[in-house]
Structures are given as C-alpha cells and as structure tokens.
C-alpha cells in the first residue's frame, strides 16, 4: 500500500453564509483552485468551472472579496486548518466566441437587406428606393467589410482573457448591435436619403478605410501580447499607435465610425458613435488605470509610460 | 437644517398638497359631471405637479454628474429614490400627461382618464405624505408605511392598464396627424414617427410592467419585514 495522499477538506459556503455543499469537498493538499472547482462540479454537475466564482470569506472591514484565481494553488490562499470558500453561481455561460459571433452576425445580415431589397420600405408606407446614390453602395461595402472583419478577428485573431461570458450578455449585446444596425441601415438606404457632397464622402470613406486597416493592425499587436492559452495579458502594449495611446484599438474603432458618419451623415449613425464612444471610453479608463497600477515602477516593476487613454487630445 | 433637507421637506409637502388637490378635484368632478368632466377639472394641477416630479430625476442626475466631475463629497443626501427604477415611471407619466392627454384633446373625456387620475393621485398622496413626514419629523406612522407598500397591488394594475389603454385609444388619432413627426428628406437623414414610437412604448409595457410589479413586491418585503430599529 502506497502512502496515502494528503488531502484537505474545504468548506463551501453560499453567499448567505450557509453551507452550500454538505460536508464540503475533499481535494489534494497541493491542489489548485481549478481542482477545487472540478470537485464542486462532481458534487453538482450543473456547476461547470466557468460558471463558478469562488472567493474568500470577507474579512472584517473588507468591502470586495478576494477572488480565487484558477491557476493558483489553494495553499497560497489558506494558512489555517479550516479552509472556507464562498461560492457564487454566475449563471449559464457561453464562449466569448459564440457571443461575438452572434452580435456581429446581426448587422452583417440586416444591413444588406435594406440595400438589396428596397421593397422593404413599402412596409413602412414608403415607396421603393428608385435611385441608389454611390455613397449608399460604398457604405454597404464599408459596413459589411467592418463586420466581416470582426467575425474574422473573433475566430482567427483575438485571444480572450476570459473563456466565457454570462448568457444574459448575449441578449443584451445582440439587442444593442442589431437594433443600431437596423436603424442605421434603415436611414442610410432610405428612399428619401440626402447624400453629402462628393468631397465630404471621399474624405469620410478615406478616414474610415485607414482606420479599419489600423484597427486590424492594433488587434494583431494585442494578440501577440498574449500567449496562445490566453494568459499573460498584463503586459505594456507597445508599437504603432500604442506608443501614444493606451487603447489604440478603440481609437481606431472610433475614428472608423467618425469617417463612416462623415460620409453617410445620419443621426442614427452619430447616436451609435456616441454610444460606442462612451462605452469604449469607460473600458479604456479601466484598462488605463489597471495598467498604471500594475506597472507602478516600484520594486523592479516596469513603470507605465505617460500616454493618452483613448482619444488624443481629449482623453 | 441643511439646504438639502429643507428642499426635500418643502418639495414633498408641496407635492403632497398638489396631488391631494388633484384627487379632491377629480372626485368632485366625478360626482358632479361623471368621467367626462374629470380631465377638465384636473388639467392644470396635473400638468404642474406631474412635471414637478421631473425634479426627482433631474436633481440626482445633475448632482451625480457634478459629483462625478468635481465635488465628490457633498452630494449624497439628495438621491432618495434610485433613478433607474423611477425614470421609466416618471417618463411614462410625463408622456401620458403631455404627449397624450395634452396633445390629443380627442381622448380627454374618455373614462380611462378617471381611473388614471385616481390611481396616480391616490398613490402620490400616500407616497409624498410618507416622504414629507419622514423628512420633517424623521418618523412615519406604521399604517402609512403599510399603505405605501400595499396599495400598489391594486393601483399599479389599474394605473398601468389606464396608461396603456389611453395610448391605445389615441393611436388612430396619431396616425392621422403629423404631430411630433419629423419626415425625410432632411440633412440629418432622420425620420421620426410619433405613431410608431407610441407602438414601441406600448410594447415596452409588456416586459416593463411585471418588472415594476416584482420590484415593488421585493421592496415591500424589505420595508415591512424589517422591524423598527432601536438606535
């Protein structure tokens, strides 16, 4: 008989403080957080690891609980004999790829419907579009190229730091992209659409094309920051526009929509630009703050250089 | 007494009085001339006091914005009701008061106006008297707390049905008029049709109403289960 592996019994509490799994779960003393999650799944198959969030019980005075990270060993978190974790069910999860695929599929399908089937305007009590302005055709190319590019990046470029997202986000994000896509498509392909001057159109599409290509290059730079397993995302992005802006990927995205709107000039498009700009600014501020905290220049850590957050010269 | 507290006291007493006036006028008119006379009797006070409720949204928004920008400190007390829960409620009331009743006189004598005004004014008389007492004396009688978190069981459904019903009976008039519509072609490449917007608003009641109702049931549990704390 070999030497029995030393195990430890971890108590799993619900968020109310009551015991979530009767008697807790037993795992190897050298086990990782991932092992613990698998052990919990064995007790209740519904809770696959991505669906679980494990934290340490709140210390007195602590406001945000410490989240247990998958790769770390349990020993790193517990010193005492009676380890406890708090379990939170994050709800059903879907892969990030699935989420992105469906968000972008909507605009990719809805937009061309308004271009290729102008009879659709009859449903709104309007005549069929008789004349198609050049700007409407270019806008279709720009729009479809943009969302096809996003789909391509989802499957072949992006590396995700989180594998999954809550299912509820699929509905929320799809509503956002699909509704805005439908509104912009409706107004830009409208039978009574008023185009801008040729010069303005060319300037707009030139900005949009340059921004799309730059944006693609930004995504390749970001991809190369991460190892293929999605780990190691906390590096200082550098190269190309990242030398000046923390979230150059968002900057190029915003400029792309500015270009699109200069060329197509629709209120719906500008509203979308506003919403997207706001959301990305919030994300960019978070990322900027996180990078500055991580790379504070102390104890041998690199110092995060002075950079714009998202929109030079404003932010 | 701080400025914020003074403001809250005055505001709540004022709105209590205003809604009481609406309730009394509505009941009187109902007795004298039946449902068709209710709107004429309450029009002005309804417009004034329902619009005043915007302050409830406006102040928290302005103040939280200021807070976001510079102050960061002074501003907590003025946010009483969470904006995200009150915004759709006040929004729909403003829409009914100005966008339906004021804009389409054809529906002003409809009997649904009676149930609408009664549902709103009873709710608000209770709610504002509750807040006013709380702000002024720091105390609210238990029966008022109970009323505030119980009457909605009846008054929400009647209010919501009156609102949605009135929008529904106004739809044909909207379709015939160009009021609040923006037509293409224009330089913004934008069009707006009040008729379609109202249909969307009606559809929003379908997920919105059960959400509000369950929100109130949760609030009720919270408010009525907690025993008065000895401080």
Coordinates of C-alpha atoms in Angstrom, one line a residue:
Chain A
X1 CA 0.0 0.0 0.0
X2 CA 1.4 3.4 -1.0
X3 CA 1.5 6.4 1.2
X4 CA -2.0 8.0 1.2
X5 CA -2.0 11.4 -0.5
X6 CA -2.6 14.1 2.0
X7 CA -5.9 15.8 1.4
X8 CA -7.7 18.8 2.8
X9 CA -11.4 19.3 3.3
X10 CA -12.6 22.7 2.0
X11 CA -15.9 24.1 3.3
X12 CA -18.0 25.6 0.5
X13 CA -20.4 28.3 1.7
X14 CA -23.2 30.0 -0.2
X15 CA -23.3 33.8 -0.3
X16 CA -25.8 33.8 2.6
X17 CA -23.2 32.1 4.7
X18 CA -25.0 28.8 4.8
X19 CA -23.1 25.7 3.8
X20 CA -23.6 25.2 0.1
X21 CA -22.2 21.7 -0.2
X22 CA -22.9 19.5 2.7
X23 CA -19.7 18.3 4.3
X24 CA -17.6 20.3 1.8
X25 CA -15.3 18.8 -0.8
X26 CA -12.0 17.0 -0.3
X27 CA -9.1 17.7 -2.5
X28 CA -5.3 17.1 -2.6
X29 CA -3.3 19.4 -0.4
X30 CA -1.3 20.5 -3.4
X31 CA -4.5 21.1 -5.4
X32 CA -5.2 24.2 -7.4
X33 CA -8.3 26.4 -7.5
X34 CA -9.2 24.7 -10.8
X35 CA -9.1 21.3 -9.0
X36 CA -11.4 22.7 -6.3
X37 CA -13.9 23.8 -9.0
X38 CA -13.9 20.4 -10.6
X39 CA -14.5 18.8 -7.2
X40 CA -17.5 21.1 -6.7
X41 CA -18.7 20.1 -10.2
X42 CA -18.6 16.5 -9.2
X43 CA -21.0 17.2 -6.3
X44 CA -23.3 19.1 -8.6
X45 CA -22.8 18.6 -12.3
X46 CA -24.8 21.8 -13.2
X47 CA -21.9 24.0 -12.0
X48 CA -19.1 23.6 -14.5
X49 CA -16.0 25.5 -13.6
X50 CA -16.6 28.6 -15.7
X51 CA -20.0 29.0 -14.0
X52 CA -18.4 29.2 -10.6
X53 CA -17.0 32.2 -8.8
X54 CA -15.1 31.4 -5.7
X55 CA -14.0 34.0 -3.2
X56 CA -12.5 34.0 0.3
X57 CA -15.0 34.9 3.1
X58 CA -15.0 38.7 3.8
X59 CA -12.6 39.8 6.4
X60 CA -13.9 42.4 8.9
X61 CA -13.8 45.8 7.2
X62 CA -13.1 44.3 3.7
X63 CA -15.5 45.5 1.1
X64 CA -14.6 43.5 -2.0
X65 CA -13.9 39.8 -1.5
X66 CA -10.7 38.2 -2.8
X67 CA -11.4 36.2 -5.9
X68 CA -9.7 32.8 -6.2
X69 CA -7.7 32.5 -9.5
X70 CA -7.9 29.3 -11.4
X71 CA -4.2 28.5 -11.8
X72 CA -3.1 29.2 -8.2
X73 CA -2.6 26.6 -5.5
X74 CA -5.0 26.5 -2.6
X75 CA -2.0 26.6 -0.2
X76 CA -1.4 30.2 -1.4
X77 CA -4.7 31.3 -0.1
X78 CA -5.2 29.3 3.1
X79 CA -2.9 29.0 6.0
X80 CA -5.3 27.7 8.7
X81 CA -6.7 24.2 9.1
X82 CA -10.3 25.1 8.3
X83 CA -10.3 26.5 4.7
X84 CA -13.6 28.1 3.6
X85 CA -14.6 29.5 0.2
X86 CA -17.7 31.4 -0.8
X87 CA -19.5 30.1 -3.9
X88 CA -21.4 32.3 -6.4
X89 CA -23.3 30.9 -9.3
X90 CA -22.5 33.1 -12.3
X91 CA -25.4 31.6 -14.3
X92 CA -25.3 29.8 -17.6
X93 CA -22.2 30.7 -19.6
X94 CA -21.4 30.9 -23.3
X95 CA -18.0 31.0 -25.0
X96 CA -16.9 34.5 -25.9
X97 CA -16.5 33.4 -29.5
X98 CA -20.2 32.4 -29.6
X99 CA -21.2 35.8 -28.1
X100 CA -19.2 37.8 -30.6
X101 CA -20.3 35.6 -33.5
X102 CA -24.0 36.3 -32.8
X103 CA -23.5 40.1 -32.0
X104 CA -21.8 40.7 -35.4
X105 CA -23.9 38.3 -37.4
X106 CA -27.0 40.5 -36.9
X107 CA -25.6 43.7 -38.5
X108 CA -23.9 41.6 -41.2
X109 CA -27.3 40.2 -42.3
X110 CA -29.7 43.1 -41.5
X111 CA -27.8 45.9 -43.3
X112 CA -27.7 44.3 -46.8
X113 CA -31.4 43.5 -46.6
X114 CA -32.2 47.3 -46.7
X115 CA -29.8 47.8 -49.6
X116 CA -30.7 44.8 -51.7
X117 CA -34.5 44.7 -51.0
X118 CA -35.7 48.3 -51.3
X119 CA -39.2 47.0 -51.4
X120 CA -38.9 46.6 -47.6
X121 CA -39.7 50.3 -47.3
X122 CA -43.2 49.6 -48.6
X123 CA -43.9 48.0 -45.2
X124 CA -43.3 51.5 -43.7
X125 CA -45.8 53.1 -46.1
X126 CA -42.9 54.4 -48.3
X127 CA -42.1 54.0 -52.0
X128 CA -39.4 51.6 -53.1
X129 CA -36.0 53.2 -53.5
X130 CA -35.6 54.1 -57.2
X131 CA -32.1 55.8 -57.2
X132 CA -29.2 54.3 -55.3
X133 CA -26.6 57.0 -54.6
X134 CA -22.9 56.0 -54.8
X135 CA -22.5 56.7 -51.1
X136 CA -25.1 54.1 -50.3
X137 CA -23.2 51.5 -52.2
X138 CA -19.8 52.4 -50.6
X139 CA -21.5 52.5 -47.2
X140 CA -22.7 48.9 -47.8
X141 CA -19.1 47.8 -48.6
X142 CA -17.6 49.6 -45.6
X143 CA -20.3 48.2 -43.3
X144 CA -20.0 44.6 -44.4
X145 CA -16.3 44.7 -44.5
X146 CA -16.2 46.0 -41.0
X147 CA -18.4 43.3 -39.5
X148 CA -16.9 40.6 -41.7
X149 CA -13.5 41.7 -40.3
X150 CA -14.9 41.5 -36.8
X151 CA -16.1 37.9 -37.4
X152 CA -12.7 37.0 -38.8
X153 CA -10.9 38.5 -35.9
X154 CA -13.2 36.7 -33.5
X155 CA -12.2 33.3 -34.8
X156 CA -8.6 33.9 -36.0
X157 CA -7.1 36.8 -34.2
X158 CA -8.5 37.6 -30.7
X159 CA -7.2 35.8 -27.7
X160 CA -9.7 36.0 -24.8
X161 CA -8.6 36.5 -21.2
X162 CA -11.9 35.0 -20.1
X163 CA -13.2 32.0 -21.9
X164 CA -16.9 32.6 -21.2
X165 CA -19.5 35.2 -20.6
X166 CA -22.9 35.0 -19.0
X167 CA -25.7 34.0 -21.3
X168 CA -27.7 37.1 -20.4
X169 CA -25.0 39.3 -22.1
X170 CA -25.8 37.6 -25.5
X171 CA -29.3 39.0 -25.4
X172 CA -28.2 42.5 -24.2
X173 CA -25.3 42.8 -26.7
X174 CA -27.3 41.4 -29.6
X175 CA -30.1 43.9 -28.9
X176 CA -27.6 46.7 -29.0
X177 CA -25.8 45.7 -32.2
X178 CA -28.9 44.5 -34.1
X179 CA -31.1 47.4 -33.2
X180 CA -28.5 50.0 -34.0
X181 CA -27.6 48.1 -37.2
X182 CA -31.2 48.1 -38.3
X183 CA -31.7 51.8 -37.6
X184 CA -28.6 52.9 -39.5
X185 CA -29.4 50.6 -42.4
X186 CA -32.9 51.9 -42.5
X187 CA -31.9 55.6 -42.7
X188 CA -28.8 55.3 -44.9
X189 CA -30.7 53.2 -47.5
X190 CA -33.9 55.2 -47.2
X191 CA -35.6 56.1 -50.5
X192 CA -35.6 59.8 -49.4
X193 CA -31.9 59.8 -48.3
X194 CA -30.0 63.0 -48.9
X195 CA -26.3 62.4 -49.8
X196 CA -23.5 64.8 -48.8
X197 CA -21.1 66.4 -51.3
X198 CA -18.7 64.1 -53.2
X199 CA -15.7 65.7 -51.4
X200 CA -17.1 65.1 -48.0
X201 CA -18.0 61.5 -48.9
X202 CA -14.5 60.7 -50.1
X203 CA -12.9 62.3 -47.0
X204 CA -15.2 60.3 -44.8
X205 CA -14.5 56.9 -46.5
X206 CA -10.8 57.6 -46.6
X207 CA -10.8 58.1 -42.8
X208 CA -12.9 55.0 -42.4
X209 CA -10.6 52.8 -44.6
X210 CA -7.4 54.0 -43.0
X211 CA -8.9 53.5 -39.5
X212 CA -10.1 49.9 -40.3
X213 CA -6.7 48.9 -41.5
X214 CA -5.0 50.5 -38.5
X215 CA -7.6 48.8 -36.2
X216 CA -6.7 45.4 -37.7
X217 CA -3.0 46.1 -37.1
X218 CA -3.8 47.1 -33.5
X219 CA -5.6 43.8 -32.9
X220 CA -2.6 41.8 -34.2
X221 CA -0.3 43.7 -31.8
X222 CA -2.7 42.9 -28.9
X223 CA -2.9 39.3 -29.9
X224 CA 0.9 39.0 -29.8
X225 CA 0.9 40.3 -26.2
X226 CA -0.8 37.1 -25.1
X227 CA 0.4 33.6 -25.2
X228 CA -1.8 31.2 -27.1
X229 CA -3.6 30.0 -24.0
X230 CA -4.9 33.5 -23.3
X231 CA -2.6 34.0 -20.2
X232 CA -0.2 36.8 -19.7
X233 CA -2.4 39.7 -20.7
X234 CA -0.8 42.1 -18.3
X235 CA 1.9 43.5 -20.5
X236 CA 2.5 47.0 -21.6
X237 CA 1.2 47.3 -25.1
X238 CA 3.7 48.9 -27.4
X239 CA 4.3 49.5 -31.1
X240 CA 2.5 51.6 -33.7
X241 CA -0.2 53.8 -32.1
X242 CA 0.1 52.0 -28.8
X243 CA 3.2 54.1 -28.2
X244 CA 0.9 57.1 -27.8
X245 CA -2.5 55.7 -26.7
X246 CA -3.3 53.0 -24.2
X247 CA -6.3 51.7 -26.2
X248 CA -5.3 52.5 -29.7
X249 CA -7.6 49.7 -30.8
X250 CA -10.6 51.7 -29.6
X251 CA -9.2 55.0 -31.0
X252 CA -9.1 53.5 -34.5
X253 CA -12.5 52.0 -34.0
X254 CA -14.0 55.4 -33.0
X255 CA -12.2 57.1 -35.9
X256 CA -13.6 54.5 -38.2
X257 CA -17.2 55.4 -37.2
X258 CA -16.4 59.1 -37.4
X259 CA -15.3 58.5 -41.0
X260 CA -18.4 56.4 -41.8
X261 CA -20.6 59.2 -40.4
X262 CA -18.8 62.0 -42.2
X263 CA -19.6 60.1 -45.4
X264 CA -23.1 58.9 -44.7
X265 CA -24.3 61.7 -42.3
X266 CA -27.2 60.1 -40.4
X267 CA -28.4 61.0 -36.9
X268 CA -28.8 57.2 -36.2
X269 CA -25.1 56.7 -37.1
X270 CA -24.0 59.6 -34.9
X271 CA -26.0 58.2 -32.0
X272 CA -24.3 54.8 -32.5
X273 CA -20.9 56.6 -32.5
X274 CA -21.9 58.4 -29.2
X275 CA -22.9 55.2 -27.5
X276 CA -19.9 53.2 -28.7
X277 CA -17.5 56.1 -27.8
X278 CA -19.0 56.3 -24.3
X279 CA -18.8 52.5 -23.7
X280 CA -15.2 52.2 -25.0
X281 CA -14.1 55.3 -23.0
X282 CA -15.3 53.6 -19.8
X283 CA -13.4 50.4 -20.7
X284 CA -10.3 52.3 -21.7
X285 CA -10.3 54.3 -18.5
X286 CA -10.5 51.0 -16.6
X287 CA -7.7 49.4 -18.6
X288 CA -5.5 52.5 -18.3
X289 CA -6.0 52.6 -14.5
X290 CA -5.2 48.9 -14.2
X291 CA -2.1 49.2 -16.3
X292 CA -0.9 52.1 -14.3
X293 CA -1.5 50.2 -11.0
X294 CA 0.2 47.1 -12.3
X295 CA 3.2 48.9 -13.7
X296 CA 3.8 51.4 -10.9
X297 CA 7.6 51.4 -11.3
X298 CA 8.2 50.1 -7.7
X299 CA 10.1 47.0 -6.6
X300 CA 11.5 46.3 -10.1
X301 CA 8.2 46.5 -11.9
X302 CA 8.2 48.5 -15.1
X303 CA 6.8 52.0 -15.0
X304 CA 3.8 52.6 -17.2
X305 CA 4.7 55.4 -19.6
X306 CA 2.7 58.6 -20.0
X307 CA 0.0 58.0 -22.6
X308 CA -3.3 59.2 -23.8
X309 CA -6.2 56.9 -22.7
X310 CA -8.3 56.7 -25.9
X311 CA -8.9 60.0 -27.7
X312 CA -6.0 62.4 -28.1
X313 CA -6.0 65.3 -27.5
X314 CA -9.1 65.0 -25.3
X315 CA -8.8 61.9 -23.1
Chain B
X1 CA -31.4 72.2 8.9
X2 CA -29.3 71.8 5.8
X3 CA -30.3 73.1 2.4
X4 CA -30.8 69.6 1.1
X5 CA -33.1 68.6 3.9
X6 CA -35.1 71.9 3.7
X7 CA -35.5 71.3 -0.1
X8 CA -36.7 67.8 0.5
X9 CA -39.2 68.9 3.1
X10 CA -40.7 71.7 1.0
X11 CA -40.7 69.6 -2.1
X12 CA -42.5 66.6 -0.5
X13 CA -45.1 68.7 1.3
X14 CA -45.8 70.7 -1.8
X15 CA -46.3 67.7 -4.0
X16 CA -48.4 66.1 -1.3
X17 CA -50.7 69.1 -1.3
X18 CA -50.7 69.2 -5.1
X19 CA -51.7 65.6 -5.6
X20 CA -54.3 66.0 -2.8
X21 CA -55.8 68.8 -4.8
X22 CA -55.9 66.6 -7.9
X23 CA -57.5 63.8 -6.0
X24 CA -60.2 66.0 -4.5
X25 CA -61.0 67.8 -7.8
X26 CA -61.2 64.5 -9.6
X27 CA -63.6 63.0 -7.1
X28 CA -65.8 66.2 -7.0
X29 CA -65.9 66.3 -10.8
X30 CA -66.8 62.7 -11.0
X31 CA -69.8 63.3 -8.7
X32 CA -71.0 66.3 -10.5
X33 CA -70.5 65.5 -14.2
X34 CA -69.2 61.9 -14.4
X35 CA -66.0 60.7 -16.0
X36 CA -66.1 63.1 -19.0
X37 CA -65.6 66.1 -16.7
X38 CA -62.6 64.7 -14.8
X39 CA -59.8 65.9 -17.1
X40 CA -61.0 69.5 -17.3
X41 CA -61.1 69.6 -13.5
X42 CA -57.6 68.4 -13.0
X43 CA -55.7 69.5 -16.1
X44 CA -53.6 72.4 -14.8
X45 CA -52.7 70.9 -11.4
X46 CA -51.9 67.6 -13.1
X47 CA -49.6 69.2 -15.6
X48 CA -47.8 71.2 -12.9
X49 CA -47.4 68.5 -10.3
X50 CA -46.6 65.7 -12.6
X51 CA -43.9 67.8 -14.3
X52 CA -42.5 68.8 -11.0
X53 CA -41.8 65.1 -10.4
X54 CA -39.0 65.5 -13.0
X55 CA -37.0 67.2 -10.3
X56 CA -36.8 63.8 -8.7
X57 CA -34.9 62.5 -11.7
X58 CA -33.2 65.8 -12.6
X59 CA -31.6 66.6 -9.3
X60 CA -30.0 63.2 -8.8
X61 CA -28.8 63.2 -12.4
X62 CA -27.3 66.7 -12.2
X63 CA -25.9 66.1 -8.8
X64 CA -24.4 62.8 -9.6
X65 CA -22.9 64.4 -12.7
X66 CA -21.4 67.2 -10.5
X67 CA -20.2 64.6 -8.1
X68 CA -18.6 62.8 -11.0
X69 CA -16.9 65.9 -12.1
X70 CA -15.7 67.8 -9.1
X71 CA -17.4 67.7 -5.8
X72 CA -17.2 64.0 -5.0
X73 CA -18.3 64.7 -1.4
X74 CA -21.2 66.9 -0.6
X75 CA -23.9 65.4 -2.6
X76 CA -25.2 62.2 -1.2
X77 CA -28.4 63.2 0.6
X78 CA -30.5 64.3 -2.4
X79 CA -30.7 61.0 -4.0
X80 CA -33.7 59.3 -2.4
X81 CA -35.2 57.0 -5.0
X82 CA -32.9 55.1 -7.3
X83 CA -33.0 56.8 -10.6
X84 CA -33.1 53.7 -12.8
X85 CA -36.3 52.5 -11.1
X86 CA -38.1 55.9 -11.1
X87 CA -37.0 57.1 -14.5
X88 CA -39.3 54.8 -16.6
X89 CA -42.2 55.5 -14.2
X90 CA -41.9 59.3 -14.3
X91 CA -41.1 59.1 -18.0
X92 CA -44.3 57.3 -18.8
X93 CA -46.3 59.7 -16.6
X94 CA -44.9 62.7 -18.4
X95 CA -45.6 61.0 -21.7
X96 CA -49.2 60.5 -20.7
X97 CA -49.7 63.9 -19.3
X98 CA -48.2 65.9 -22.1
X99 CA -47.8 63.5 -25.0
X100 CA -51.3 62.0 -24.9
X101 CA -53.8 64.0 -22.8
X102 CA -52.5 67.5 -23.6
X103 CA -51.7 66.8 -27.2
X104 CA -54.8 64.8 -28.2
X105 CA -57.9 66.5 -26.8
X106 CA -60.0 63.8 -28.5
X107 CA -59.3 61.4 -25.7
X108 CA -59.6 63.8 -22.7
X109 CA -63.2 62.8 -21.9
X110 CA -62.5 59.1 -22.1
X111 CA -63.5 57.2 -18.9
X112 CA -59.9 55.8 -18.6
X113 CA -58.8 59.3 -17.6
X114 CA -60.8 58.9 -14.4
X115 CA -59.1 55.6 -13.4
X116 CA -55.8 57.0 -14.5
X117 CA -56.0 60.2 -12.4
X118 CA -57.5 58.3 -9.4
X119 CA -54.7 55.6 -9.5
X120 CA -52.0 58.2 -9.8
X121 CA -53.3 60.7 -7.2
X122 CA -54.0 58.1 -4.5
X123 CA -50.6 56.6 -4.9
X124 CA -48.9 60.0 -4.8
X125 CA -50.9 61.4 -1.9
X126 CA -49.7 58.4 0.1
X127 CA -46.1 58.5 -1.2
X128 CA -45.5 62.2 -0.7
X129 CA -47.1 62.3 2.7
X130 CA -44.9 59.4 3.7
X131 CA -41.7 61.2 2.5
X132 CA -42.8 64.6 3.9
X133 CA -43.4 63.1 7.4
X134 CA -40.1 61.2 7.2
X135 CA -38.1 64.3 6.1
X136 CA -39.8 66.7 8.6
X137 CA -40.1 64.6 11.7
X138 CA -37.9 61.6 10.9
X139 CA -40.9 59.4 11.7
X140 CA -43.6 57.8 9.7
X141 CA -46.7 56.1 11.2
X142 CA -46.7 52.3 10.6
X143 CA -50.0 52.4 8.7
X144 CA -48.6 54.9 6.2
X145 CA -45.6 52.6 5.6
X146 CA -48.0 49.7 5.1
X147 CA -50.2 51.7 2.7
X148 CA -47.2 52.9 0.7
X149 CA -46.1 49.3 0.2
X150 CA -49.6 47.7 -0.2
X151 CA -51.8 49.9 -2.3
X152 CA -49.7 49.2 -5.4
X153 CA -51.2 45.7 -5.5
X154 CA -54.3 47.3 -6.8
X155 CA -53.2 50.8 -8.0
X156 CA -50.3 49.6 -10.2
X157 CA -52.5 47.3 -12.4
X158 CA -55.3 50.0 -12.6
X159 CA -52.7 52.7 -13.4
X160 CA -50.8 50.7 -15.9
X161 CA -54.0 49.5 -17.7
X162 CA -55.3 53.1 -17.8
X163 CA -52.0 54.3 -19.2
X164 CA -51.7 51.6 -21.9
X165 CA -55.4 51.8 -22.7
X166 CA -55.2 55.5 -23.2
X167 CA -52.2 55.2 -25.5
X168 CA -54.1 52.5 -27.4
X169 CA -57.2 54.6 -27.9
X170 CA -55.1 57.6 -29.0
X171 CA -53.2 55.6 -31.7
X172 CA -55.8 56.2 -34.5
X173 CA -55.6 60.0 -33.9
X174 CA -51.8 59.9 -34.0
X175 CA -51.8 58.0 -37.3
X176 CA -54.0 60.8 -38.8
X177 CA -51.9 63.7 -37.5
X178 CA -48.3 64.8 -38.2
X179 CA -47.9 66.0 -34.6
X180 CA -44.3 65.5 -33.3
X181 CA -43.3 63.8 -36.5
X182 CA -40.1 64.5 -38.5
X183 CA -40.2 63.5 -42.1
X184 CA -37.5 62.6 -44.5
X185 CA -35.8 64.1 -46.6
X186 CA -33.7 66.2 -44.3
X187 CA -30.0 66.9 -43.9
X188 CA -29.8 64.8 -40.7
X189 CA -31.2 61.8 -42.6
X190 CA -33.5 61.1 -39.8
X191 CA -37.2 60.4 -39.5
X192 CA -39.4 60.2 -36.5
X193 CA -43.0 58.9 -36.4
X194 CA -44.9 59.5 -33.2
X195 CA -47.4 56.8 -34.1
X196 CA -44.7 54.1 -34.4
X197 CA -42.9 55.4 -31.3
X198 CA -46.1 55.0 -29.3
X199 CA -46.5 51.4 -30.5
X200 CA -42.9 50.7 -29.3
X201 CA -43.8 52.4 -26.0
X202 CA -46.9 50.2 -25.7
X203 CA -44.8 47.1 -26.3
X204 CA -42.3 48.3 -23.7
X205 CA -45.1 47.9 -21.1
X206 CA -45.2 44.2 -21.7
X207 CA -41.8 43.4 -20.1
X208 CA -41.8 46.7 -18.1
X209 CA -44.9 46.1 -16.0
X210 CA -44.2 42.7 -14.5
X211 CA -40.7 44.1 -13.8
X212 CA -42.1 47.0 -11.8
X213 CA -44.6 44.9 -10.0
X214 CA -42.0 42.4 -8.8
X215 CA -39.6 45.3 -7.9
X216 CA -42.4 46.7 -5.7
X217 CA -43.0 43.3 -4.1
X218 CA -39.3 43.0 -3.3
X219 CA -39.4 46.5 -1.9
X220 CA -42.4 45.6 0.2
X221 CA -40.7 42.6 1.7
X222 CA -37.7 44.7 2.6
X223 CA -39.7 47.6 4.0
X224 CA -42.3 45.7 6.0
X225 CA -40.2 42.8 7.3
X226 CA -37.5 44.9 9.0
X227 CA -38.6 45.7 12.5
X228 CA -38.2 49.3 13.6
X229 CA -34.6 49.6 14.7
X230 CA -33.8 50.9 18.2
X231 CA -31.0 53.4 17.6

